PDB file of C-alpha atoms in Angstrom:
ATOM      1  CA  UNK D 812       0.000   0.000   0.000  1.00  0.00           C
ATOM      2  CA  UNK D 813       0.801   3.653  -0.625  1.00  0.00           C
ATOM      3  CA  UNK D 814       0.247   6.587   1.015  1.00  0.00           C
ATOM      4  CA  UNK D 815       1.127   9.142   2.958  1.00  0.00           C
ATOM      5  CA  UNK D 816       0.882  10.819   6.678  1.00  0.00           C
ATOM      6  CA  UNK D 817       2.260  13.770   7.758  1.00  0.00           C
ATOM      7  CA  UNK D 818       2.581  17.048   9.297  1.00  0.00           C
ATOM      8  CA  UNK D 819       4.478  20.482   8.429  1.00  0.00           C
ATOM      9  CA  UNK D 820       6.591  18.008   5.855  1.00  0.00           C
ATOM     10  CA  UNK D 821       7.593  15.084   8.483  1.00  0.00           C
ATOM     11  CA  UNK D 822       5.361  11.982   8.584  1.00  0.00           C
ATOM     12  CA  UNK D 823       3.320  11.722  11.329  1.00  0.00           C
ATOM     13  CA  UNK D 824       3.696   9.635  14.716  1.00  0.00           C
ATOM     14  CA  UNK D 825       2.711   6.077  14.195  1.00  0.00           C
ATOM     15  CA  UNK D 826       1.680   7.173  18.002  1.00  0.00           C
ATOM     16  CA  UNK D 827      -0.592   9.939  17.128  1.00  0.00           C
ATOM     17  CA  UNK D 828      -3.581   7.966  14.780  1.00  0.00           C
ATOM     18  CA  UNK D 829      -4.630   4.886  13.852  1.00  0.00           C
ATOM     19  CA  UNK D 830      -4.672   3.163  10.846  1.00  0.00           C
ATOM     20  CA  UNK D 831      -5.456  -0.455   9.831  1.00  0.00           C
ATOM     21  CA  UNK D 832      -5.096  -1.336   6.399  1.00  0.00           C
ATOM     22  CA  UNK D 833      -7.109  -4.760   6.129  1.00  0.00           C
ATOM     23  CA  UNK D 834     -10.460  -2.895   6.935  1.00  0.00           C
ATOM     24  CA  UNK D 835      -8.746   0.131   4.949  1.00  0.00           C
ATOM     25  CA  UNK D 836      -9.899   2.921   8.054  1.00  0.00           C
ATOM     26  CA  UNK D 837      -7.821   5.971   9.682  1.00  0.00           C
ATOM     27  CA  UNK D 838      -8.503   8.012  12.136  1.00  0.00           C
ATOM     28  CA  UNK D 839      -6.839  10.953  14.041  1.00  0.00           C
ATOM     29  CA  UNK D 840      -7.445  14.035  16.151  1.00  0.00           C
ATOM     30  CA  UNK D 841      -4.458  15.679  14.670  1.00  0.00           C
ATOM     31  CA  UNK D 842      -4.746  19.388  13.072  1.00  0.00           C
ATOM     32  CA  UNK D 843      -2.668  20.251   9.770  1.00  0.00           C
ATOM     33  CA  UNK D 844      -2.351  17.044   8.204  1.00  0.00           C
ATOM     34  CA  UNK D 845      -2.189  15.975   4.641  1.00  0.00           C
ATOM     35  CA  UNK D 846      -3.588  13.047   4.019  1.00  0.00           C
ATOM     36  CA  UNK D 847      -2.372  11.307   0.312  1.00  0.00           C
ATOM     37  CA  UNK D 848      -4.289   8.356  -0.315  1.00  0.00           C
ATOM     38  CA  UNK D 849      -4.475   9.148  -4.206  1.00  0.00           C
ATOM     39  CA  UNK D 850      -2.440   5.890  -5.192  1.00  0.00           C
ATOM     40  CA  UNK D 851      -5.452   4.124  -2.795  1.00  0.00           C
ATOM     41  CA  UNK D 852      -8.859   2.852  -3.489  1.00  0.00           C
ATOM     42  CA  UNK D 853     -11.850   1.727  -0.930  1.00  0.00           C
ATOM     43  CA  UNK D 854     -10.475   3.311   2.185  1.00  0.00           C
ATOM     44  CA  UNK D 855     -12.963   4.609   4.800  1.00  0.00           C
ATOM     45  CA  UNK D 856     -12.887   7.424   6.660  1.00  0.00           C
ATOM     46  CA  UNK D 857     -15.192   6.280   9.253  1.00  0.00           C
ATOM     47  CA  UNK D 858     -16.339   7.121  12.822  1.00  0.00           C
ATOM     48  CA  UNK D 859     -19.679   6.882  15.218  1.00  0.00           C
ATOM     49  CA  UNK D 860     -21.934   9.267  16.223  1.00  0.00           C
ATOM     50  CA  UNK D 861     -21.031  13.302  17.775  1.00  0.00           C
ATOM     51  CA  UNK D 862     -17.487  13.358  15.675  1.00  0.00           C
ATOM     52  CA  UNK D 863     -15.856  15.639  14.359  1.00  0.00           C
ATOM     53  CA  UNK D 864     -12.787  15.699  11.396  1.00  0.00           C
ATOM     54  CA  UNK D 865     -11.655  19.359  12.736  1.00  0.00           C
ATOM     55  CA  UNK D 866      -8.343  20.441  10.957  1.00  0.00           C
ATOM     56  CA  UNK D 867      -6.183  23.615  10.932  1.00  0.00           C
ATOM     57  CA  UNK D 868      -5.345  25.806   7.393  1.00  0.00           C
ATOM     58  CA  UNK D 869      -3.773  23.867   4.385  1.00  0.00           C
ATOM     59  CA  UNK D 870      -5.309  19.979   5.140  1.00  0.00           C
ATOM     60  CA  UNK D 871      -6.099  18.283   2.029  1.00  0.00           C
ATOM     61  CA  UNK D 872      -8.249  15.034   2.293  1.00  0.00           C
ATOM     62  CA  UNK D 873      -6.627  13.191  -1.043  1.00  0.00           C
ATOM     63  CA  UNK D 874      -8.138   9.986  -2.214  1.00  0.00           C
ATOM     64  CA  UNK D 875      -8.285   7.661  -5.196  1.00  0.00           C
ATOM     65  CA  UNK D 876     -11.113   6.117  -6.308  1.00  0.00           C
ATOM     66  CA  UNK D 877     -14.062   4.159  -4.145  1.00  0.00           C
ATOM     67  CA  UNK D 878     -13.388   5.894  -1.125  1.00  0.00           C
ATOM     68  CA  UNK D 879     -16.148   6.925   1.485  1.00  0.00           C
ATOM     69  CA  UNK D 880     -16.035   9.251   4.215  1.00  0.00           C
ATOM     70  CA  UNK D 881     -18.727   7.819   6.230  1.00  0.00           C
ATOM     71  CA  UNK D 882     -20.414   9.215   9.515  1.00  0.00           C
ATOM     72  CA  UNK D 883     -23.255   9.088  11.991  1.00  0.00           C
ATOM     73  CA  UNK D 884     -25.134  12.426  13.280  1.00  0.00           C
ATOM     74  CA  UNK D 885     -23.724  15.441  14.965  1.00  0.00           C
ATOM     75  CA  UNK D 886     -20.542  15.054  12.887  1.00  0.00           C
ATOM     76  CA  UNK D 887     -18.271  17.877  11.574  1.00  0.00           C
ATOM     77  CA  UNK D 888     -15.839  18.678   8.767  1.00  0.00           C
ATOM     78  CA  UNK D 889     -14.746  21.479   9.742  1.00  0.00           C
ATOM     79  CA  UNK D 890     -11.471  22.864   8.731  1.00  0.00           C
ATOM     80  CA  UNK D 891      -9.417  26.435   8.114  1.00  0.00           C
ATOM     81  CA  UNK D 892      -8.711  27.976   4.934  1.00  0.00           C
ATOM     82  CA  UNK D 893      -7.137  26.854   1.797  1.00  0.00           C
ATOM     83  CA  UNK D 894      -8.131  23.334   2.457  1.00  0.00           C
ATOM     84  CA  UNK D 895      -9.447  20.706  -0.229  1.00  0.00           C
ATOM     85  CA  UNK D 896     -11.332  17.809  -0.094  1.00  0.00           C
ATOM     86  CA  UNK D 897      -9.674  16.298  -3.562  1.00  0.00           C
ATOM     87  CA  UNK D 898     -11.151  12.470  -4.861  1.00  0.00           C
ATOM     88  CA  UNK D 899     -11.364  10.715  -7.439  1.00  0.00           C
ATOM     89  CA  UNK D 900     -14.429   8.757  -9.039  1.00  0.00           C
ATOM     90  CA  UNK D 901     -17.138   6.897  -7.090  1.00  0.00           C
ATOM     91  CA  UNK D 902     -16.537   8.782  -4.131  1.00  0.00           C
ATOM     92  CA  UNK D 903     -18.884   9.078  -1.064  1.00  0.00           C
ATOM     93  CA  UNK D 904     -19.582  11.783   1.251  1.00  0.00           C
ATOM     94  CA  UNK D 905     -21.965   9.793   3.527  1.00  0.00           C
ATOM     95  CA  UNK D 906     -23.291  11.437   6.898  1.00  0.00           C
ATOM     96  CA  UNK D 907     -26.249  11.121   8.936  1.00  0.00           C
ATOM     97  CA  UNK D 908     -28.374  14.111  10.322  1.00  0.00           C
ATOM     98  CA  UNK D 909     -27.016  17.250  11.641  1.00  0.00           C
ATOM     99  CA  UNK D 910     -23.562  17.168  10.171  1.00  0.00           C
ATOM    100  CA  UNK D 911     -21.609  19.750   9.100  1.00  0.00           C
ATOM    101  CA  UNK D 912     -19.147  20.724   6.239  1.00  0.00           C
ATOM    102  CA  UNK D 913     -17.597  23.874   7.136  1.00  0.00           C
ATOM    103  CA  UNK D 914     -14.891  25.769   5.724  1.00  0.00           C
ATOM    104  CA  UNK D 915     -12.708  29.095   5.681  1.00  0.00           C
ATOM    105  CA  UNK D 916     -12.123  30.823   2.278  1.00  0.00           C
ATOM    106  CA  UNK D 917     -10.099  29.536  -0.795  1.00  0.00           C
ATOM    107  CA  UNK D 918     -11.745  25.728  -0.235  1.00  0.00           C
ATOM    108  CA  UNK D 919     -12.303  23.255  -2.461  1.00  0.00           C
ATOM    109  CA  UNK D 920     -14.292  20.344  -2.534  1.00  0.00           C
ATOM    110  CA  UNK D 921     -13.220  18.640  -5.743  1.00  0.00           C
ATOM    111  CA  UNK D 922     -14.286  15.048  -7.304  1.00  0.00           C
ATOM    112  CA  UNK D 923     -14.354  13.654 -10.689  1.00  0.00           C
ATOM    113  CA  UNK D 924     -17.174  11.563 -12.015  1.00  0.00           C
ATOM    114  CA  UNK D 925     -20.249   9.702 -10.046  1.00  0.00           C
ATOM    115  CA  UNK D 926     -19.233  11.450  -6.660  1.00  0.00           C
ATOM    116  CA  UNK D 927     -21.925  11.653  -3.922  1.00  0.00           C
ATOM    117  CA  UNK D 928     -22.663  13.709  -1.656  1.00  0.00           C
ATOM    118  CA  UNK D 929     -25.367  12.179   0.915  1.00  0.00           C
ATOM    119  CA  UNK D 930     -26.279  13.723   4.031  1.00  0.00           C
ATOM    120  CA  UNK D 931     -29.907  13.725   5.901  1.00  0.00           C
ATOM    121  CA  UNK D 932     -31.770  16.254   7.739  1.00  0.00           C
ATOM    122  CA  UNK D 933     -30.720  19.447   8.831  1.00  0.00           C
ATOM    123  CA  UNK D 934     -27.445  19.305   7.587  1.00  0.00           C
ATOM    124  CA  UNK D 935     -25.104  22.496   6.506  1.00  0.00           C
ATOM    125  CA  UNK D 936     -22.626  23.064   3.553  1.00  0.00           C
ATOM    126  CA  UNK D 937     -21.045  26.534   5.213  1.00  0.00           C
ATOM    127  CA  UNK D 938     -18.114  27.722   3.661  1.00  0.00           C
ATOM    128  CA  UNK D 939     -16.025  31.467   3.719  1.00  0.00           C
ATOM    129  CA  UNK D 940     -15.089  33.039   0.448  1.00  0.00           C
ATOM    130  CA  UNK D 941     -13.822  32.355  -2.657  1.00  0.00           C
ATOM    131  CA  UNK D 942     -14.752  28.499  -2.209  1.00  0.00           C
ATOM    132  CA  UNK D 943     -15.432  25.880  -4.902  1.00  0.00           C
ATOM    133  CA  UNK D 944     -17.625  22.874  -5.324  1.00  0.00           C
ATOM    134  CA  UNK D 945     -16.101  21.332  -8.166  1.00  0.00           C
ATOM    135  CA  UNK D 946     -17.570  17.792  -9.499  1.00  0.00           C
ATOM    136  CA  UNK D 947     -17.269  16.075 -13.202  1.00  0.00           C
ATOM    137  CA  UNK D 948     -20.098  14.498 -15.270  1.00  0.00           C
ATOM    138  CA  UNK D 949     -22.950  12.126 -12.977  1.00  0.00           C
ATOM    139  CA  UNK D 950     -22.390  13.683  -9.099  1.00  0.00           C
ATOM    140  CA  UNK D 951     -25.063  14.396  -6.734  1.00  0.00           C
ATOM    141  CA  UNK D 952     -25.873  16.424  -3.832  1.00  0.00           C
ATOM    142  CA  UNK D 953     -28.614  14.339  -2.149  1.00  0.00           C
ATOM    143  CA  UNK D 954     -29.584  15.722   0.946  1.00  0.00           C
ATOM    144  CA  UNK D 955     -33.020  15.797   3.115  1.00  0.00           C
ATOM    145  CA  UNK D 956     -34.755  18.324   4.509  1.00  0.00           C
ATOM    146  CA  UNK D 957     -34.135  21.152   5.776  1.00  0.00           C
ATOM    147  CA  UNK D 958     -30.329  21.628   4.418  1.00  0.00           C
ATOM    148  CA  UNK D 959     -28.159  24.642   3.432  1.00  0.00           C
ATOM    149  CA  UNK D 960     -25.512  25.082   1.298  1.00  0.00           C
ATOM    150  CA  UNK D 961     -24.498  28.441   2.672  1.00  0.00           C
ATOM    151  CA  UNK D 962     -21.462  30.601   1.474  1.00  0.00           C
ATOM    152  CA  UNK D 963     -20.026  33.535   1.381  1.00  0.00           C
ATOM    153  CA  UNK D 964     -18.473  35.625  -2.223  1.00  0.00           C
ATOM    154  CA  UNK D 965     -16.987  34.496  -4.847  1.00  0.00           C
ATOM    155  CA  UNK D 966     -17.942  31.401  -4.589  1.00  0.00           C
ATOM    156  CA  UNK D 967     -18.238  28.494  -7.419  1.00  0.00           C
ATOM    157  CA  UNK D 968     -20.461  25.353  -7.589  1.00  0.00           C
ATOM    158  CA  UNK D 969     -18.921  23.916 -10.879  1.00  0.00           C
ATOM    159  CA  UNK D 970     -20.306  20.969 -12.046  1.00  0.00           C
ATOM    160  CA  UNK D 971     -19.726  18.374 -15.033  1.00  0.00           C
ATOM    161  CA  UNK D 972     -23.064  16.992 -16.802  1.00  0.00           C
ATOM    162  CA  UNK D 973     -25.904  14.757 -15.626  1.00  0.00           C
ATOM    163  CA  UNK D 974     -25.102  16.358 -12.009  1.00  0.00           C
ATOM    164  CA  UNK D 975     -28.155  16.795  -9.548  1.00  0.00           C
ATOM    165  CA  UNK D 976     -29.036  18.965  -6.761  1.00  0.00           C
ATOM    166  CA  UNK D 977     -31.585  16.892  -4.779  1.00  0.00           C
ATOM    167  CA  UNK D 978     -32.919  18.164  -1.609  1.00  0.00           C
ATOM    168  CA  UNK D 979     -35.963  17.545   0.526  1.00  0.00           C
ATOM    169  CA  UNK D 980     -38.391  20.579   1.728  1.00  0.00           C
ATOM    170  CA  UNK D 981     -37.318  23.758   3.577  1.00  0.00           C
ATOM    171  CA  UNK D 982     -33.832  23.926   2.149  1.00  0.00           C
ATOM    172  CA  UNK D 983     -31.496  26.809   0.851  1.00  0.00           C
ATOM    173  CA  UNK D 984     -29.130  27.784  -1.144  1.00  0.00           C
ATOM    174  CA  UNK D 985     -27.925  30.818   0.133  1.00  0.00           C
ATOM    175  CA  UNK D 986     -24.781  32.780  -1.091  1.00  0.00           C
ATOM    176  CA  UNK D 987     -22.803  36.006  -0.863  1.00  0.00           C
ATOM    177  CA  UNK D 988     -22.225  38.119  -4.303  1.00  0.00           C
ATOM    178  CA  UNK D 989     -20.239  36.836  -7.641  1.00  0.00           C
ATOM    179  CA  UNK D 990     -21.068  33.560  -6.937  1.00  0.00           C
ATOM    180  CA  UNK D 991     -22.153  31.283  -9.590  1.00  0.00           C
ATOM    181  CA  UNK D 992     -23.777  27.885 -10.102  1.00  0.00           C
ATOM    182  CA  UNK D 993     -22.410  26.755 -13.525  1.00  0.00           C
ATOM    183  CA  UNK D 994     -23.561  23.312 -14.897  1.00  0.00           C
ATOM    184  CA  UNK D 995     -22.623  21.345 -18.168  1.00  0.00           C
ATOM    185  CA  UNK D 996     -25.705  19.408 -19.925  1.00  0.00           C
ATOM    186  CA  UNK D 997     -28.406  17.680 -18.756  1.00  0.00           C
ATOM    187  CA  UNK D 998     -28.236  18.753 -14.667  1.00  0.00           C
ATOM    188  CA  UNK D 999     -31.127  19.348 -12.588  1.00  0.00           C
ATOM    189  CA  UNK D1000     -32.085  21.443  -9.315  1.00  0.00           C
ATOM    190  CA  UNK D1001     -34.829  19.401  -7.564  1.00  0.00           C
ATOM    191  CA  UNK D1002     -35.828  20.638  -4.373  1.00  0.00           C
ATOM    192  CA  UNK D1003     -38.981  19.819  -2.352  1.00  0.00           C
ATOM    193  CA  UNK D1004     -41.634  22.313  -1.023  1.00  0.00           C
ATOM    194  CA  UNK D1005     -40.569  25.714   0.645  1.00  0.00           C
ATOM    195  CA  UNK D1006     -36.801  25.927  -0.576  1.00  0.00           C
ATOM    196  CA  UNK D1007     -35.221  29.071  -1.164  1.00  0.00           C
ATOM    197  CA  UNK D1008     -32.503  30.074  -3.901  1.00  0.00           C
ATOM    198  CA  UNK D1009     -31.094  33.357  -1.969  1.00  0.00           C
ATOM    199  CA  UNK D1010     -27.811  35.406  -3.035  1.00  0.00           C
ATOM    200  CA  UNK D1011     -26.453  38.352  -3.415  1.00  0.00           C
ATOM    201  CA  UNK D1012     -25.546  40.381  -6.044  1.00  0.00           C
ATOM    202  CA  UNK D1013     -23.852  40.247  -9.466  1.00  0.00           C
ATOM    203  CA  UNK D1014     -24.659  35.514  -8.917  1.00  0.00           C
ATOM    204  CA  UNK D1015     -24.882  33.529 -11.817  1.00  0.00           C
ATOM    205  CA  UNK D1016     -27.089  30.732 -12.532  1.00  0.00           C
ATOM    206  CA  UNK D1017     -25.011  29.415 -16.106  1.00  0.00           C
ATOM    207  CA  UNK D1018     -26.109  25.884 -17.024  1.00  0.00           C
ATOM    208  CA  UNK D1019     -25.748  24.699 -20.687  1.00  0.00           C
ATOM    209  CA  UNK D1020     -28.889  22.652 -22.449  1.00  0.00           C
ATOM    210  CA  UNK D1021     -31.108  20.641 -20.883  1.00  0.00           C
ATOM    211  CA  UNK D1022     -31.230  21.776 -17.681  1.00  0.00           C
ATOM    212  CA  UNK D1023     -33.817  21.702 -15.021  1.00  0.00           C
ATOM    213  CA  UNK D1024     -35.172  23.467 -11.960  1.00  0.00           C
ATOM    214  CA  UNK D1025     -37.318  21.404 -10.487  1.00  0.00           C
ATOM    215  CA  UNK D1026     -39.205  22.748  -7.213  1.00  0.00           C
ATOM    216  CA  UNK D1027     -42.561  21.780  -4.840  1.00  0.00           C
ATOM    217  CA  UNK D1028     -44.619  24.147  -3.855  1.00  0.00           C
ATOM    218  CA  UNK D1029     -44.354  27.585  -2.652  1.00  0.00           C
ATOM    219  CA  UNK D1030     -41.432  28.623  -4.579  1.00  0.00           C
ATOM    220  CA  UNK D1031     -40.965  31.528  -6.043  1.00  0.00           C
ATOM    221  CA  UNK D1032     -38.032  33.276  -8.816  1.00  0.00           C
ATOM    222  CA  UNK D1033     -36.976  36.783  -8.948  1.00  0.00           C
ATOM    223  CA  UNK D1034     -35.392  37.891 -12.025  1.00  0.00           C
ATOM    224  CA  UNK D1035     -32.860  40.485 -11.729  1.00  0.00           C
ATOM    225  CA  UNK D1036     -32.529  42.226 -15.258  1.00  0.00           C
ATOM    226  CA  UNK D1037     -36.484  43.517 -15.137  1.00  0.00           C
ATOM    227  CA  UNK D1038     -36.913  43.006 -11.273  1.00  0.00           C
ATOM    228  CA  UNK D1039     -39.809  40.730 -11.677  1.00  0.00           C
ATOM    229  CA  UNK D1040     -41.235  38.618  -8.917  1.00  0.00           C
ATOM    230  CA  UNK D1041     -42.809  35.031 -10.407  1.00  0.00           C
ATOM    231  CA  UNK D1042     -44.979  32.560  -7.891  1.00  0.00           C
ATOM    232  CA  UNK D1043     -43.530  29.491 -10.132  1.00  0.00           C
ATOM    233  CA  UNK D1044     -47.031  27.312 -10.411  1.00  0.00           C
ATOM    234  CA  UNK D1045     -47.239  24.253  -8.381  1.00  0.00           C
ATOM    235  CA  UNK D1046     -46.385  21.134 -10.674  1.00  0.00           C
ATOM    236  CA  UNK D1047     -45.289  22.682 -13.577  1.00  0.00           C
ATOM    237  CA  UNK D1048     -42.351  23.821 -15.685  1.00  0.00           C
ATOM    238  CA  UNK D1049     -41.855  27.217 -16.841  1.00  0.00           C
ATOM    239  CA  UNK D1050     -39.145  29.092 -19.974  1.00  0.00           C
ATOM    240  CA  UNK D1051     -38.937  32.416 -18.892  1.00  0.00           C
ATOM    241  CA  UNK D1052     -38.883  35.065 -22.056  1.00  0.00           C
ATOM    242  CA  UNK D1053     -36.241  36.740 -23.238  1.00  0.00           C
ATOM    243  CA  UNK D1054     -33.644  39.605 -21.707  1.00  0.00           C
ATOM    244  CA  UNK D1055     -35.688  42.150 -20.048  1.00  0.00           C
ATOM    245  CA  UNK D1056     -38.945  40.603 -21.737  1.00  0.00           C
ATOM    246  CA  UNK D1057     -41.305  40.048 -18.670  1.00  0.00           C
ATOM    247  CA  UNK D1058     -43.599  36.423 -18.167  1.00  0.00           C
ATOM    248  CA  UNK D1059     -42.764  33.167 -19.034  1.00  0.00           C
ATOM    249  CA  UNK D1060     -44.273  30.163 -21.062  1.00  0.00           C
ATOM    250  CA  UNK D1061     -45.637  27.230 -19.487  1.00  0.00           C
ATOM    251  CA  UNK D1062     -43.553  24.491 -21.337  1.00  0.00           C
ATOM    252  CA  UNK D1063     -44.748  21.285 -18.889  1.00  0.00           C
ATOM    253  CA  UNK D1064     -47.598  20.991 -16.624  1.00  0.00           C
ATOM    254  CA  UNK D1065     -48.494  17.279 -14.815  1.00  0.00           C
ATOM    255  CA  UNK D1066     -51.748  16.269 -14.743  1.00  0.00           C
TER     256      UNK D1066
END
């Protein structure tokens, strides 16, 4: 096996985590680490209940492909700035309810194709500025209800085709200004009842063709070029009109 433990440039203490590479799990309570698993497949970052993966500026969780980072409730990934969460294909971020992903500015959480990111209720994406989710072609953000992906400027969600953004009810997106969701082909918002798109200014919503926002209930869209407030029907799709042309078309409506 290959791969890598250390701290400020020196491998870490065999003394100071613990590692077992038949079950392929780590653990440590150790801040600054870099973690290089990237010659590695199927390892598990895994731990119980009320845990937390709490680092200091510059840690980079660095995996190959198959890897999961796997948790129960009340867990936390919560690190400084300039860190990265950096896999390859067929990863999983899989937590239970109430866990947290938080971050300072300049983070990354970067994966290549069918990544995952699972979490259930009441769960937070939090990051500072200038961060970047940053998938390839077929990833997903699953999450229940009541979620947030909440971050401050300049931030990026960057995604690949075939990428989805499912959520239960009473979620939100919520960002500072110059932040942009940009999609390739074929990706989809989906979002339950009551969820709320909120950012600043000067935010971009850039997808390429056939792409979908797909809400429940109670939803509503503001367009910023003509400052026009839509109640988006319930069940239906909608193609708004042109620059600065005011209404939409219904294109879709279930029966």
């Amino acid at each position: 096996m290959t791969y890598s433990i250390t701290k400020n440039g020196v491998e870490l203490s065999k003394d100071l985590y613990t590692i077992d590479e038949n079950t392929k799990t780590f653990s440590s309570s150790e801040d600054g680490l870099v973690l290089d698993f990237s010659n590695e497949t199927r390892w598990t970052f895994k731990t119980g209940s009320n845990c937390t993966f709490d680092t200091g500026y510059d840690c980079m969780f660095d995996t190959g492909s198959g890897c999961t980072f796997k948790t129960g409730s009340d867990c936390t990934f919560n690190t400084g700035g300039y860190c990265t969460f950096n896999t390859r294909g067929y990863c999983t971020f899989d937590t239970g309810g109430y866990c947290t992903f938080k971050t300072g500015s300049d983070c990354t959480f970067k994966t290549c194709d069918d990544c995952t990111f699972k979490t259930g209720s009441d769960c937070t994406f939090k990051t500072g500025s200038e961060c970047t989710f940053d998938t390839w072609s077929d990833c997903t953000f699953d999450t229940r209800g009541y979620c947030t992906f909440d971050t401050m400027s300049d931030c990026t969600f960057n995604t690949g085709g075939y990428c989805t953004f499912d959520t239960g009810g009473y979620c939100t997106f919520k960002t500072g200004s110059d932040c942009t969701f940009k999609t390739c082909d074929d990706c989809t918002f989906k979002t339950g009842s009551d969820c709320t798109f909120k950012t600043g200014s000067e935010c971009t919503f850039d997808t390429w063709s056939d792409c979908t926002f797909k809400t429940g209930s109670c939803c509503v869209l503001v367009r910023r070029d003509i400052y026009e407030l839509i109640e988006i029907p319930a069940d239906t799709t909608i193609k708004l009109h042109g620059f600065e042309i005011v209404g939409y078309d219904i294109t879709e409506k279930q029966p």
